[in-house]
Tab-separated table of C-alpha atoms in Angstrom:
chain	number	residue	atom	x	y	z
V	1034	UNK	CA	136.241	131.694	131.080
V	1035	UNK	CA	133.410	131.792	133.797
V	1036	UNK	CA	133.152	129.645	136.075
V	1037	UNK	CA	129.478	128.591	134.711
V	1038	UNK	CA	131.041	127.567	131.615
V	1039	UNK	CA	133.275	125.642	133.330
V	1040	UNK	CA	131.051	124.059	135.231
V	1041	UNK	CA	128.439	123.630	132.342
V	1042	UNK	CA	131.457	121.716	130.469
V	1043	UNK	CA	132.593	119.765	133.471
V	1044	UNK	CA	128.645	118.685	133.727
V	1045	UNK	CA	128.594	118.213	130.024
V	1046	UNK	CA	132.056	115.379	130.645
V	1047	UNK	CA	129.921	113.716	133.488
V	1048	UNK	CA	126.567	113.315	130.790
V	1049	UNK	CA	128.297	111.954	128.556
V	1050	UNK	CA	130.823	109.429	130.749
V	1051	UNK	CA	127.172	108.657	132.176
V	1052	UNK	CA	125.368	107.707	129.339
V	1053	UNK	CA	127.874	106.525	127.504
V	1054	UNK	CA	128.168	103.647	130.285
V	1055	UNK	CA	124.654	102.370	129.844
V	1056	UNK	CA	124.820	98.474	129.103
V	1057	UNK	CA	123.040	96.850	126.331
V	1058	UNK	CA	120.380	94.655	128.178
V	1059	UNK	CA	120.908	92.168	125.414
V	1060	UNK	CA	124.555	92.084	125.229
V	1061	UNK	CA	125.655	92.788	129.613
V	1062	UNK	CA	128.443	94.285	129.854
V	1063	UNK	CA	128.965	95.979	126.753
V	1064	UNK	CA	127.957	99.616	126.729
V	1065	UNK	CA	126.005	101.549	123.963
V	1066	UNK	CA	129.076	104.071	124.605
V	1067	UNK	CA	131.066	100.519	123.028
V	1068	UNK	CA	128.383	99.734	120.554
V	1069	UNK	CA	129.107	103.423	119.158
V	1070	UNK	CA	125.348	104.082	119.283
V	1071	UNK	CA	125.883	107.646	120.923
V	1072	UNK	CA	125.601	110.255	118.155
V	1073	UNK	CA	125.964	113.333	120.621
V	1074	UNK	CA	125.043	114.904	124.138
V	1075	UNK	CA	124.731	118.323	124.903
V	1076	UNK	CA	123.774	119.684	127.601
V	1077	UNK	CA	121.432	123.232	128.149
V	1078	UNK	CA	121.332	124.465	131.711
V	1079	UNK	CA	119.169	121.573	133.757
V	1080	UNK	CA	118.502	120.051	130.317
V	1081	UNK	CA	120.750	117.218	129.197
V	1082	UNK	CA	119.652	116.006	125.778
V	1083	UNK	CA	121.122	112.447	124.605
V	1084	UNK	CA	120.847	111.446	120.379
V	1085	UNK	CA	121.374	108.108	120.192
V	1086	UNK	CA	121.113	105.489	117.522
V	1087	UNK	CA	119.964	101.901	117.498
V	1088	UNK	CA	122.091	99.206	115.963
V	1089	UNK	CA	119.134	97.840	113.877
V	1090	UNK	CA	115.924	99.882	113.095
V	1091	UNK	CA	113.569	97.078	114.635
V	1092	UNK	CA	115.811	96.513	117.943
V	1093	UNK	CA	113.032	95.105	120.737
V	1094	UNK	CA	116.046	97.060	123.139
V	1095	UNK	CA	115.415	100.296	122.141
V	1096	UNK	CA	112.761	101.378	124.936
V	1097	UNK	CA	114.430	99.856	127.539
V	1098	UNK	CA	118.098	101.453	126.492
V	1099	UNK	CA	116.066	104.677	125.991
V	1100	UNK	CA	115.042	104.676	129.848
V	1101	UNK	CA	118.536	103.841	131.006
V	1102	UNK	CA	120.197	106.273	128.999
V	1103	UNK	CA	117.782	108.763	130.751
V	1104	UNK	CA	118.202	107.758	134.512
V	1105	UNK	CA	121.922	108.127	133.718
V	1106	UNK	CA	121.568	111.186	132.427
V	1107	UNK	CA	119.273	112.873	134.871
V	1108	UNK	CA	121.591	110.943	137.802
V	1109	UNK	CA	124.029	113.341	137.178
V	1110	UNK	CA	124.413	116.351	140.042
V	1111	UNK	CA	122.823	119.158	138.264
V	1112	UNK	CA	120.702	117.512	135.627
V	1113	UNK	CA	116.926	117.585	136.352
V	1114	UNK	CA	115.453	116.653	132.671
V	1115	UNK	CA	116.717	114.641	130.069
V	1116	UNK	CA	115.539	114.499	126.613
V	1117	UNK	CA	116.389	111.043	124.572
V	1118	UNK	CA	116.033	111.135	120.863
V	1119	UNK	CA	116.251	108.251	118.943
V	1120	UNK	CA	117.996	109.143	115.367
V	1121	UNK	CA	116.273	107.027	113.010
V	1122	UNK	CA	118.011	108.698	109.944
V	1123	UNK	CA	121.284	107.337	110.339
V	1124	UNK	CA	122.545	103.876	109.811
V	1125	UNK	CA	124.510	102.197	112.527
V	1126	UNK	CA	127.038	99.549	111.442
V	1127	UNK	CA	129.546	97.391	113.202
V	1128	UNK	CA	132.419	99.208	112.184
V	1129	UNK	CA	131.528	101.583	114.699
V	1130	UNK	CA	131.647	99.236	117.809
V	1131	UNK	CA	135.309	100.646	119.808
V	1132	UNK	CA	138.176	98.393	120.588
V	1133	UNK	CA	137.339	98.228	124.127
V	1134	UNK	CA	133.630	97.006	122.927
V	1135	UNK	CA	135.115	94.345	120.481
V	1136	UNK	CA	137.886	92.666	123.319
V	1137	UNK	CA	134.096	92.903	125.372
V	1138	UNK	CA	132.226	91.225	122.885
V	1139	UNK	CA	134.729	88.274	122.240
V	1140	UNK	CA	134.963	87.852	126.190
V	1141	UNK	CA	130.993	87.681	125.789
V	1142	UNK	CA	131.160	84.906	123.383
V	1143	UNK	CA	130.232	87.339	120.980
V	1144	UNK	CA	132.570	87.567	117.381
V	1145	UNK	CA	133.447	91.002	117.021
V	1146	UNK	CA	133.207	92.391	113.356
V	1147	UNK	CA	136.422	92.157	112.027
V	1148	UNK	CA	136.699	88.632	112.722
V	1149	UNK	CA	136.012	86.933	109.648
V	1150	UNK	CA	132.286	87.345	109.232
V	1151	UNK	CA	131.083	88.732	105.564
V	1152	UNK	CA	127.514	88.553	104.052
V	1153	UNK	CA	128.571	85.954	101.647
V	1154	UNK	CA	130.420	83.557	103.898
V	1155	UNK	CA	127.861	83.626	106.686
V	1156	UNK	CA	124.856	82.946	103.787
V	1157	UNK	CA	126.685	80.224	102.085
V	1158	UNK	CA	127.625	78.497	105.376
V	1159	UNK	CA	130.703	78.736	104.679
V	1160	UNK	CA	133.179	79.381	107.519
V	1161	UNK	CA	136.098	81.612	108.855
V	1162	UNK	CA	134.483	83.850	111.267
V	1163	UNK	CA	136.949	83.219	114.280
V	1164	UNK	CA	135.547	81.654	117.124
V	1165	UNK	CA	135.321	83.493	120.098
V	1166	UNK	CA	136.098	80.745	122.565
V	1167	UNK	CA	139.390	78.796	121.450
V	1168	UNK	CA	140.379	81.192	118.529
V	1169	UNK	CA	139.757	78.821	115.652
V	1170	UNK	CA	139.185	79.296	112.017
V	1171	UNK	CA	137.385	76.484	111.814
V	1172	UNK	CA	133.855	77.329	111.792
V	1173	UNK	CA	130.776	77.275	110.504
V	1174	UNK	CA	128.082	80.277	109.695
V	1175	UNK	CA	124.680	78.435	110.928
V	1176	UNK	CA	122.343	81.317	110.029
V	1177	UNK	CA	122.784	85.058	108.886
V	1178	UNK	CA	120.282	85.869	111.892
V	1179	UNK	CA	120.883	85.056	115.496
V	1180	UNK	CA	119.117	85.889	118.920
V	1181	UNK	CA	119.094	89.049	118.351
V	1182	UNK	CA	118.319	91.306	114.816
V	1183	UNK	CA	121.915	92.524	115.515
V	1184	UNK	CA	123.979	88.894	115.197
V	1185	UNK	CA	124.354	85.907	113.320
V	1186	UNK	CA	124.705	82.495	114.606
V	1187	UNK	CA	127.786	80.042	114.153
V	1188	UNK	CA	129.421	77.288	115.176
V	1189	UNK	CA	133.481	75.914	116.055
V	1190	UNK	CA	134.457	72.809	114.192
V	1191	UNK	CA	137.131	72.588	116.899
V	1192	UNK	CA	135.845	73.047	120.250
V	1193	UNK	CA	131.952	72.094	119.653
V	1194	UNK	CA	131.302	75.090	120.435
V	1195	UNK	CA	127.766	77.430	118.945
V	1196	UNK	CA	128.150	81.152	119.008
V	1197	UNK	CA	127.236	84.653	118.309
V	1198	UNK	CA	128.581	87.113	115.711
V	1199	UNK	CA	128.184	90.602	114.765
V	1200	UNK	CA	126.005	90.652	111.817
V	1201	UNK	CA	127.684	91.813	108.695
V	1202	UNK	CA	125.996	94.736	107.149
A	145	UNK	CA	97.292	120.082	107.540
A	146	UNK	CA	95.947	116.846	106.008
A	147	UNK	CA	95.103	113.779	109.009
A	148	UNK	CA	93.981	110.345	108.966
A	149	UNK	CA	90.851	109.851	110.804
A	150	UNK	CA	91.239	107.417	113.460
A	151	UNK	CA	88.627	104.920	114.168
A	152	UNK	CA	87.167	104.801	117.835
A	153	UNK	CA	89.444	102.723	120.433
A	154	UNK	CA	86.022	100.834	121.227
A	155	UNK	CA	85.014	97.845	119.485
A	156	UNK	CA	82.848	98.890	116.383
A	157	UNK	CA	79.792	97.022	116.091
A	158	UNK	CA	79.666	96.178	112.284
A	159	UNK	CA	82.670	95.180	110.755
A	160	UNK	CA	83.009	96.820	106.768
A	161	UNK	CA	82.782	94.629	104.126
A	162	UNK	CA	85.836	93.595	102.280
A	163	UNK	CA	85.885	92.754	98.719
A	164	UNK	CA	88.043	91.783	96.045
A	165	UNK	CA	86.786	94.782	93.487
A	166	UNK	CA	89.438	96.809	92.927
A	167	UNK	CA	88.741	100.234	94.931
A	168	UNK	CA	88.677	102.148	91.925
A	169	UNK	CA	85.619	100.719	90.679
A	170	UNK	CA	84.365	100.945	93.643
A	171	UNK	CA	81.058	103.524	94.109
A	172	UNK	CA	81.648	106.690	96.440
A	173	UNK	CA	85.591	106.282	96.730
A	174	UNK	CA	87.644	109.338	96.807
A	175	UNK	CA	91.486	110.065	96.622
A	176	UNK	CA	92.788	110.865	99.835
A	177	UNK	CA	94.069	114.470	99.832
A	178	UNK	CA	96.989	114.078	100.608
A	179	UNK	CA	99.098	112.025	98.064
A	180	UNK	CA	102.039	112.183	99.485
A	181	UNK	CA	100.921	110.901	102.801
A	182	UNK	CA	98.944	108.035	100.958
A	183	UNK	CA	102.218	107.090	99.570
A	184	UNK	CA	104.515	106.867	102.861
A	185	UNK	CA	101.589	104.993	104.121
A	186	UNK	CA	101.489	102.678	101.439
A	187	UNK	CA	105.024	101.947	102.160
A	188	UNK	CA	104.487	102.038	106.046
A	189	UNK	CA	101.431	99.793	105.508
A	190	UNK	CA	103.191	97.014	103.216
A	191	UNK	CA	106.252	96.680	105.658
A	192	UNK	CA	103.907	96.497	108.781
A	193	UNK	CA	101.574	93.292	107.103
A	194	UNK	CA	104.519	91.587	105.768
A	195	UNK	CA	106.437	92.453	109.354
A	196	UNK	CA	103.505	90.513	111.136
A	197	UNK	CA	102.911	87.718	108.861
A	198	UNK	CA	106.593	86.964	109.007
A	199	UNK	CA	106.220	86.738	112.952
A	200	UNK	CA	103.695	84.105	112.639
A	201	UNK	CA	106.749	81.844	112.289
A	202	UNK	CA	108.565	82.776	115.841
A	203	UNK	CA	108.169	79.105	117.391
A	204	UNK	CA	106.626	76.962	114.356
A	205	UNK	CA	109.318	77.392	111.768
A	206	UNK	CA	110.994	74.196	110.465
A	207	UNK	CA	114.372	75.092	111.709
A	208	UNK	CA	115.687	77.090	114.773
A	209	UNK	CA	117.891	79.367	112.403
A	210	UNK	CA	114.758	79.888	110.273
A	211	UNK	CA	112.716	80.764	113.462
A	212	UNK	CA	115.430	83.293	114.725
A	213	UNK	CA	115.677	84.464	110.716
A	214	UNK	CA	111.458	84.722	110.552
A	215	UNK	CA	111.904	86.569	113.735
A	216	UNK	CA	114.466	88.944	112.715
A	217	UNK	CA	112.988	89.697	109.744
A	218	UNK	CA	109.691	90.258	111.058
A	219	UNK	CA	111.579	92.808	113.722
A	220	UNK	CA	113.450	94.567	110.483
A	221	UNK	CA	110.107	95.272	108.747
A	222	UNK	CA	108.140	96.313	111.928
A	223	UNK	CA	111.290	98.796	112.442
A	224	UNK	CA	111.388	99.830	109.124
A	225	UNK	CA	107.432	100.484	109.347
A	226	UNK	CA	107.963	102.394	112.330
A	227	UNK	CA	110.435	104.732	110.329
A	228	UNK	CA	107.764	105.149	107.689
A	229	UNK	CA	104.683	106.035	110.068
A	230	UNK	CA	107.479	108.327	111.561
A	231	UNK	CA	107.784	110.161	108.384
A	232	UNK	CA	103.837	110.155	107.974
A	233	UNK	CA	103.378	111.640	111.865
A	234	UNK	CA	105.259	114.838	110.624
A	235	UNK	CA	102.421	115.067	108.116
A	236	UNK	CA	99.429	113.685	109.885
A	237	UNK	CA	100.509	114.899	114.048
A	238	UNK	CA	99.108	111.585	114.730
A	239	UNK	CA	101.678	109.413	116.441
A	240	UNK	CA	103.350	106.275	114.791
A	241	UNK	CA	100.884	103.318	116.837
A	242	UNK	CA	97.172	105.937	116.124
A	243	UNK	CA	98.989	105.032	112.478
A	244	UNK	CA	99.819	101.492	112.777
A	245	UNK	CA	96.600	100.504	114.688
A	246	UNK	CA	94.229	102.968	114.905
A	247	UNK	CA	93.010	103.369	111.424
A	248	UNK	CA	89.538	101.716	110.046
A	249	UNK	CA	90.623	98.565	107.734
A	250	UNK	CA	89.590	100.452	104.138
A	251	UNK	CA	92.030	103.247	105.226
A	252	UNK	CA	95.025	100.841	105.078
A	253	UNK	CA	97.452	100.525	101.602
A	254	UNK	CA	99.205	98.022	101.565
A	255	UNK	CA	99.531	95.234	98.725
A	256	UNK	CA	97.113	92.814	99.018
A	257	UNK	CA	99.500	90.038	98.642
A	258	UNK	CA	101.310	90.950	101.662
A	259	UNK	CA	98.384	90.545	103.681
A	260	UNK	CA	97.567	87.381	102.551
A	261	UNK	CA	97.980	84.268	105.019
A	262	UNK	CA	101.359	82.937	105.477
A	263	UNK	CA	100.586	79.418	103.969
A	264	UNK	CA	103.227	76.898	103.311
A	265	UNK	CA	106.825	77.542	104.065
A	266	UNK	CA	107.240	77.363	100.025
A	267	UNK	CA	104.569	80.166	99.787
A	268	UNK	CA	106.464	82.442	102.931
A	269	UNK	CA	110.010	82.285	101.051
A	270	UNK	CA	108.562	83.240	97.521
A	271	UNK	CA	106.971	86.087	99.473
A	272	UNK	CA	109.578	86.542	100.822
A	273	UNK	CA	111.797	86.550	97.777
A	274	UNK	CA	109.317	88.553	95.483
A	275	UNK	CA	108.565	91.282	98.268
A	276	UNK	CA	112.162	92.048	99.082
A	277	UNK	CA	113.090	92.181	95.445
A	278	UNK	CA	110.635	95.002	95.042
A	279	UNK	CA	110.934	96.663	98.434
A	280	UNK	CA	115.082	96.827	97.524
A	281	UNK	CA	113.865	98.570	94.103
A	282	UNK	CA	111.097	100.748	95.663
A	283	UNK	CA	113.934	102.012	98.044
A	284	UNK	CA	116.677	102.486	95.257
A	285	UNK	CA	114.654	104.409	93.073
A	286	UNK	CA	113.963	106.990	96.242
A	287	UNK	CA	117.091	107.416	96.598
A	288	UNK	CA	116.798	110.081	93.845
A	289	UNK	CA	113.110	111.284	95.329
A	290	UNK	CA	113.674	115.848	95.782
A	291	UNK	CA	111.904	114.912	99.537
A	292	UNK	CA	113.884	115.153	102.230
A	293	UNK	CA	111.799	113.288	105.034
A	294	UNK	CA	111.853	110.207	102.462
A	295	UNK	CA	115.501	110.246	101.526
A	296	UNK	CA	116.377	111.172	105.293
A	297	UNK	CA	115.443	107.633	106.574
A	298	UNK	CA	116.737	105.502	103.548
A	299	UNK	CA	120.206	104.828	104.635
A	300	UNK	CA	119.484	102.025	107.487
A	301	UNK	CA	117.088	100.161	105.994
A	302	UNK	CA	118.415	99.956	102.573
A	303	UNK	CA	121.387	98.353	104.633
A	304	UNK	CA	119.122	95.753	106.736
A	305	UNK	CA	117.379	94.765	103.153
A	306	UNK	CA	120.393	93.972	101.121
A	307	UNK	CA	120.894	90.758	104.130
A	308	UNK	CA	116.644	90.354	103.217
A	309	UNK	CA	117.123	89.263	99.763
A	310	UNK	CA	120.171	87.375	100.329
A	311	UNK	CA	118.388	85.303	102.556
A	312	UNK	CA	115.986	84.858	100.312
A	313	UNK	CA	117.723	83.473	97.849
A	314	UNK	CA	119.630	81.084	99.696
A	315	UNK	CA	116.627	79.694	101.335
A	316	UNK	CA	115.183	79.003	97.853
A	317	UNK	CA	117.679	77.877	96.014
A	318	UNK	CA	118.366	75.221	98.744
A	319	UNK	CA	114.136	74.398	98.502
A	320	UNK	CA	114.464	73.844	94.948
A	321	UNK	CA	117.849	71.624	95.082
A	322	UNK	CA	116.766	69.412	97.331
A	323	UNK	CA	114.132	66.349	96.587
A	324	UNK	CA	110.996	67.078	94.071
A	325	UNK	CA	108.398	67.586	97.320
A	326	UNK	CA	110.442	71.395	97.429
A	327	UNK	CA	110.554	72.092	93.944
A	328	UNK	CA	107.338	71.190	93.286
A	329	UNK	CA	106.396	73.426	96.713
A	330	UNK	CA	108.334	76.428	95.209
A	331	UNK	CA	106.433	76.257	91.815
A	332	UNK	CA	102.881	75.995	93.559
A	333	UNK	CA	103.873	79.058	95.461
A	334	UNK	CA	105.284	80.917	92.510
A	335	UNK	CA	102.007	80.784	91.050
A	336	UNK	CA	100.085	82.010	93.717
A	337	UNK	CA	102.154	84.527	94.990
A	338	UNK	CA	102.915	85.899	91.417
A	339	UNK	CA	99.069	85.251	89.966
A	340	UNK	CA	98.826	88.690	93.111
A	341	UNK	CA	101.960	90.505	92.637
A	342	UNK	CA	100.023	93.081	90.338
A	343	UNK	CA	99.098	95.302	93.203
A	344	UNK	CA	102.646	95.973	94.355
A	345	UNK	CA	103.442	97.971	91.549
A	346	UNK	CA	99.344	99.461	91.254
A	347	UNK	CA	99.409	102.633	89.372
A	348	UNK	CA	97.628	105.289	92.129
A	349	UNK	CA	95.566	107.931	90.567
A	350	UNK	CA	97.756	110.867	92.278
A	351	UNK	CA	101.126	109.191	91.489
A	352	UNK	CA	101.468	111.698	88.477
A	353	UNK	CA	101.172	114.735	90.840
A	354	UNK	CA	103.874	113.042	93.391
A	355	UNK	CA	106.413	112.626	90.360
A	356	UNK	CA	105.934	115.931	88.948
A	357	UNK	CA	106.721	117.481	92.340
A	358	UNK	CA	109.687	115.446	92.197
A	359	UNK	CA	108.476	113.153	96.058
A	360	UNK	CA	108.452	110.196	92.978
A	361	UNK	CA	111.789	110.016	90.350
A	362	UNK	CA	109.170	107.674	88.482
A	363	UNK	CA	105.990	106.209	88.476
A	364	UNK	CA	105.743	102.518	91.124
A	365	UNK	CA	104.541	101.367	87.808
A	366	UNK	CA	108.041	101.718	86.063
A	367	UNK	CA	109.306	99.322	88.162
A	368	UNK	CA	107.662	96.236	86.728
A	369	UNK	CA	110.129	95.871	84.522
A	370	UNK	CA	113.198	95.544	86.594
A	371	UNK	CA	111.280	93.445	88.860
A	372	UNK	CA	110.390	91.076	86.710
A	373	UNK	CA	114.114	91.211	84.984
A	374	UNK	CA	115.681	90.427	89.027
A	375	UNK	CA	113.442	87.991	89.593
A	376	UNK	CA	114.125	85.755	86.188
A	377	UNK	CA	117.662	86.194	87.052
A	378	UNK	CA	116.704	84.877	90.557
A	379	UNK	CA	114.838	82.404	89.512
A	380	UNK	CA	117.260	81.049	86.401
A	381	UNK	CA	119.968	80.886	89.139
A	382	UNK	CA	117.648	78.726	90.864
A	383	UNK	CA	116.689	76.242	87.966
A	384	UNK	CA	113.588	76.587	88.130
A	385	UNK	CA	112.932	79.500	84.588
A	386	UNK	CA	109.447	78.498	84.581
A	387	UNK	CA	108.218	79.638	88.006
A	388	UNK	CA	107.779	82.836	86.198
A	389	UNK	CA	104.703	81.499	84.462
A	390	UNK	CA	102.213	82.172	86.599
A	391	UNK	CA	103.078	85.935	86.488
A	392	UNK	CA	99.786	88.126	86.172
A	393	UNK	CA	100.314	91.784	86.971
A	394	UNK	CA	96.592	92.155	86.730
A	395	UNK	CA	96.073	90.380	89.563
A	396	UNK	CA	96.163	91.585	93.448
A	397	UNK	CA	94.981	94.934	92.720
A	398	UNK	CA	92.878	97.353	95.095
A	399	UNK	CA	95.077	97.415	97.965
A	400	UNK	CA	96.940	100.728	97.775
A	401	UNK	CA	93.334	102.514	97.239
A	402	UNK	CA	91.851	100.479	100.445
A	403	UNK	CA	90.401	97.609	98.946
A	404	UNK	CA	91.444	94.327	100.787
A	405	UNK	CA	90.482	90.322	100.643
A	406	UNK	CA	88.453	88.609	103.413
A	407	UNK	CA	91.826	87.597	104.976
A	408	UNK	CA	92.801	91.308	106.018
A	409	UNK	CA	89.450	92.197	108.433
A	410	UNK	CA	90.620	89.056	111.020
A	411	UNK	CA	93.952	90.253	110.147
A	412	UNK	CA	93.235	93.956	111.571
A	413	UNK	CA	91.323	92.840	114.584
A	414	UNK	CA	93.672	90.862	115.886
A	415	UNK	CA	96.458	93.599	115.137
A	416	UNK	CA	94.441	96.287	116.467
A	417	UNK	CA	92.819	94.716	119.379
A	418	UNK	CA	94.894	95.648	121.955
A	419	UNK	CA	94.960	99.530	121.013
A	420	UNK	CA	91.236	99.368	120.152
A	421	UNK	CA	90.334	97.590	123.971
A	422	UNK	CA	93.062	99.536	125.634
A	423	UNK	CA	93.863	103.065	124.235
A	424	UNK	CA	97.406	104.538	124.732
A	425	UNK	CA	98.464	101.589	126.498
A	426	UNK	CA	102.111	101.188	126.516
A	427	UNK	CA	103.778	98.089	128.579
């Protein structure tokens, strides 16, 4: 192997670890690397290009994450030009959010998927969706939208307090 | 290469007259040339007017989860319009806001129901309720369509609309359970919204040629039927059998061919101010 190529792969690692660390401005700290919106980086001598997805098609985020995701890129030693594209023909859903993003998004006060939350439940107001403060059970599904096009909003029964969830799609 | 012309950034002087005569009838109308590109438009077009007539409720609605639900929505549709003009910049060059904003008003194709005003909070859910039930259909049946661009883009927001509808329904069938004020709301709605719902389903003259080159599995036409069936269901479920009365398929037509009501020219200038008095501005 030549040393180009492994320098073009070790470059390659460093794009990816980069961009990959981005945060969500809507959801600090958790990364679009956690969110699972990468889709793939590749890298083609000074040109790093970056296809990423957004979680829902009209996210308000998406300029803003595009420009970070670019800076990161292009702050990488050997990287001059970085090429975002946002792929708008694949469907992001929360089953792709990582472990590492979920234990993130309960420490946010954010419900992971996975923790209860189904379109019926959350439309009926019915509870179940476990709440990401005291653990409980004991909830109630407020509103199928939340703050932002990608959550829900709910509420604990047992520690009064209102919170986010993944929306269920 | 077929293009939409755009209309000059700068503030035009006389403002077209809109009417209510369907476009067909109209003297000195011709098809666009492009019928494919009429059709993504019609389909960018409807999501865009029902996107920003959703929005008007960010701050007014009568709950905080219907504001953040009004606002969502209104972000879903302006998405899934953006998707759509995407698919019609591959044919046009033009990019997705020349599209969205920078088209005269007789150019535009959407439903004339969806640009009408957004009333009562009765009138917004049955929208609501009837648009989504079509839009869901719309994108089913192109599931099957032999054109890539379309069926490339159909996966996300087939998966956003399925939460539309539900929403829909739950909001109504609370409206109509609740004292007679709602039901009675819900009914006077139904009739207005469904006395217009004609021109969603508005047979185009080139449809034929888009279904026999297989863009189209059937006719927009076809899917009266269906519609009509979901929304009975819908509205059975609900209690309330005979909103369906005020169903008139022959009314609302003329918006797919560019023919709009008075409401859609203050519409357009205040949705294409900013790109008319500032062009390519970006912030």
């Amino acid at each position: 192997m030549s040393s180009d190529v492994v320098n073009e792969t070790a470059i390659l690692e460093e794009v990816r670890a980069a961009v990959a660390g981005v945060e969500d401005p809507e959801m600090q700290p958790i990364t679009v690397g956690e969110l699972g919106m990468l889709v793939e980086v590749s890298v083609d001598g000074p040109t790093a290009v970056v296809d990423i997805m957004p979680t829902f098609t009209g996210c308000p985020a998406t300029a803003y994450i595009g420009a970070d995701v670019e800076q990161a890129a292009v702050a990488v030693e050997g990287i001059d030009r970085a090429v975002v594209r946002w792929r708008r023909d694949l469907s992001w859903g929360p089953e792709r959010i990582t472990e590492a993003g979920r234990i993130k998004l309960a420490e946010t006060g954010i419900a992971p998927p996975g923790s209860g939350q189904t379109q019926q439940n959350s439309l009926l107001g019915i509870g179940g969706v476990r709440c990401p403060y005291c653990g409980s059970r004991n909830t109630r599904a407020d509103s199928p939208f939340g703050s932002a096009p990608c959550r829900s909003t709910h509420s604990c029964r047992d520690c009064k307090t209102p919170f986010d969830a993944i929306k269920p799609i | 290469m077929s293009t939409v012309t755009p209309v000059d950034p700068a503030p035009r002087e006389a403002a077209p007259r809109l009417t209510n005569v369907p476009a067909a009838t109209r003297p000195g109308w011709t098809p666009p040339d492009d019928p494919r590109l009429a059709f993504v438009l019609s389909m960018a077009d409807d999501e865009l007017m029902i996107g920003h007539r959703h929005a008007h409720w960010t701050g007014v609605a009568p709950t905080l989860e219907a504001d953040l639900a009004f606002s969502s929505l209104a972000q879903d549709e302006i998405g899934h319009a953006a998707i759509w003009y995407g698919v019609a910049e591959e044919l046009t060059g033009q990019d997705e806001d020349t599209l969205a904003f920078g088209r005269a008003p007789a150019a535009y194709r959407h439903a004339t129901l969806l640009e009408a005003e957004p009333g009562d909070w009765a009138f917004t859910l049955v929208r609501q309720h009837a648009y989504d039930l079509f839009d869901h259909l719309r994108l089913d049946a192109l599931t099957d369509s032999e054109d890539a661009s379309i069926v490339g883009v159909l996966g996300p927001i087939l998966r956003e609309e399925r939460l539309h509808r539900a929403h829909a329904r739950a909001w109504l069938s609370r409206a109509v359970e609740g004292s007679a004020v709602g039901r009675d709301r819900v009914l006077a709605a139904a009739d207005q919204v469904l006395g217009q719902a004609g021109g969603l389903f508005e047979t185009l003259p080139w449809e034929e040629e888009l279904v026999k080159d297989g863009t189209l599995p059937l006719m927009m036409g076809d899917l009266r039927e269906p519609w009509i069936a979901a929304l009975r269901e819908d509205y059975d479920s609900f209690g309330i059998p005979e909103a369906v009365d005020g169903l008139d398929l022959a009314g609302g037509l003329g918006g797919r061919q560019g023919t709009h009501t008075s409401v859609f020219l203050p519409l357009w200038q205040e949705m294409t101010a900013l790109f008319r008095d500032h062009p390519g501005a970006t912030w």
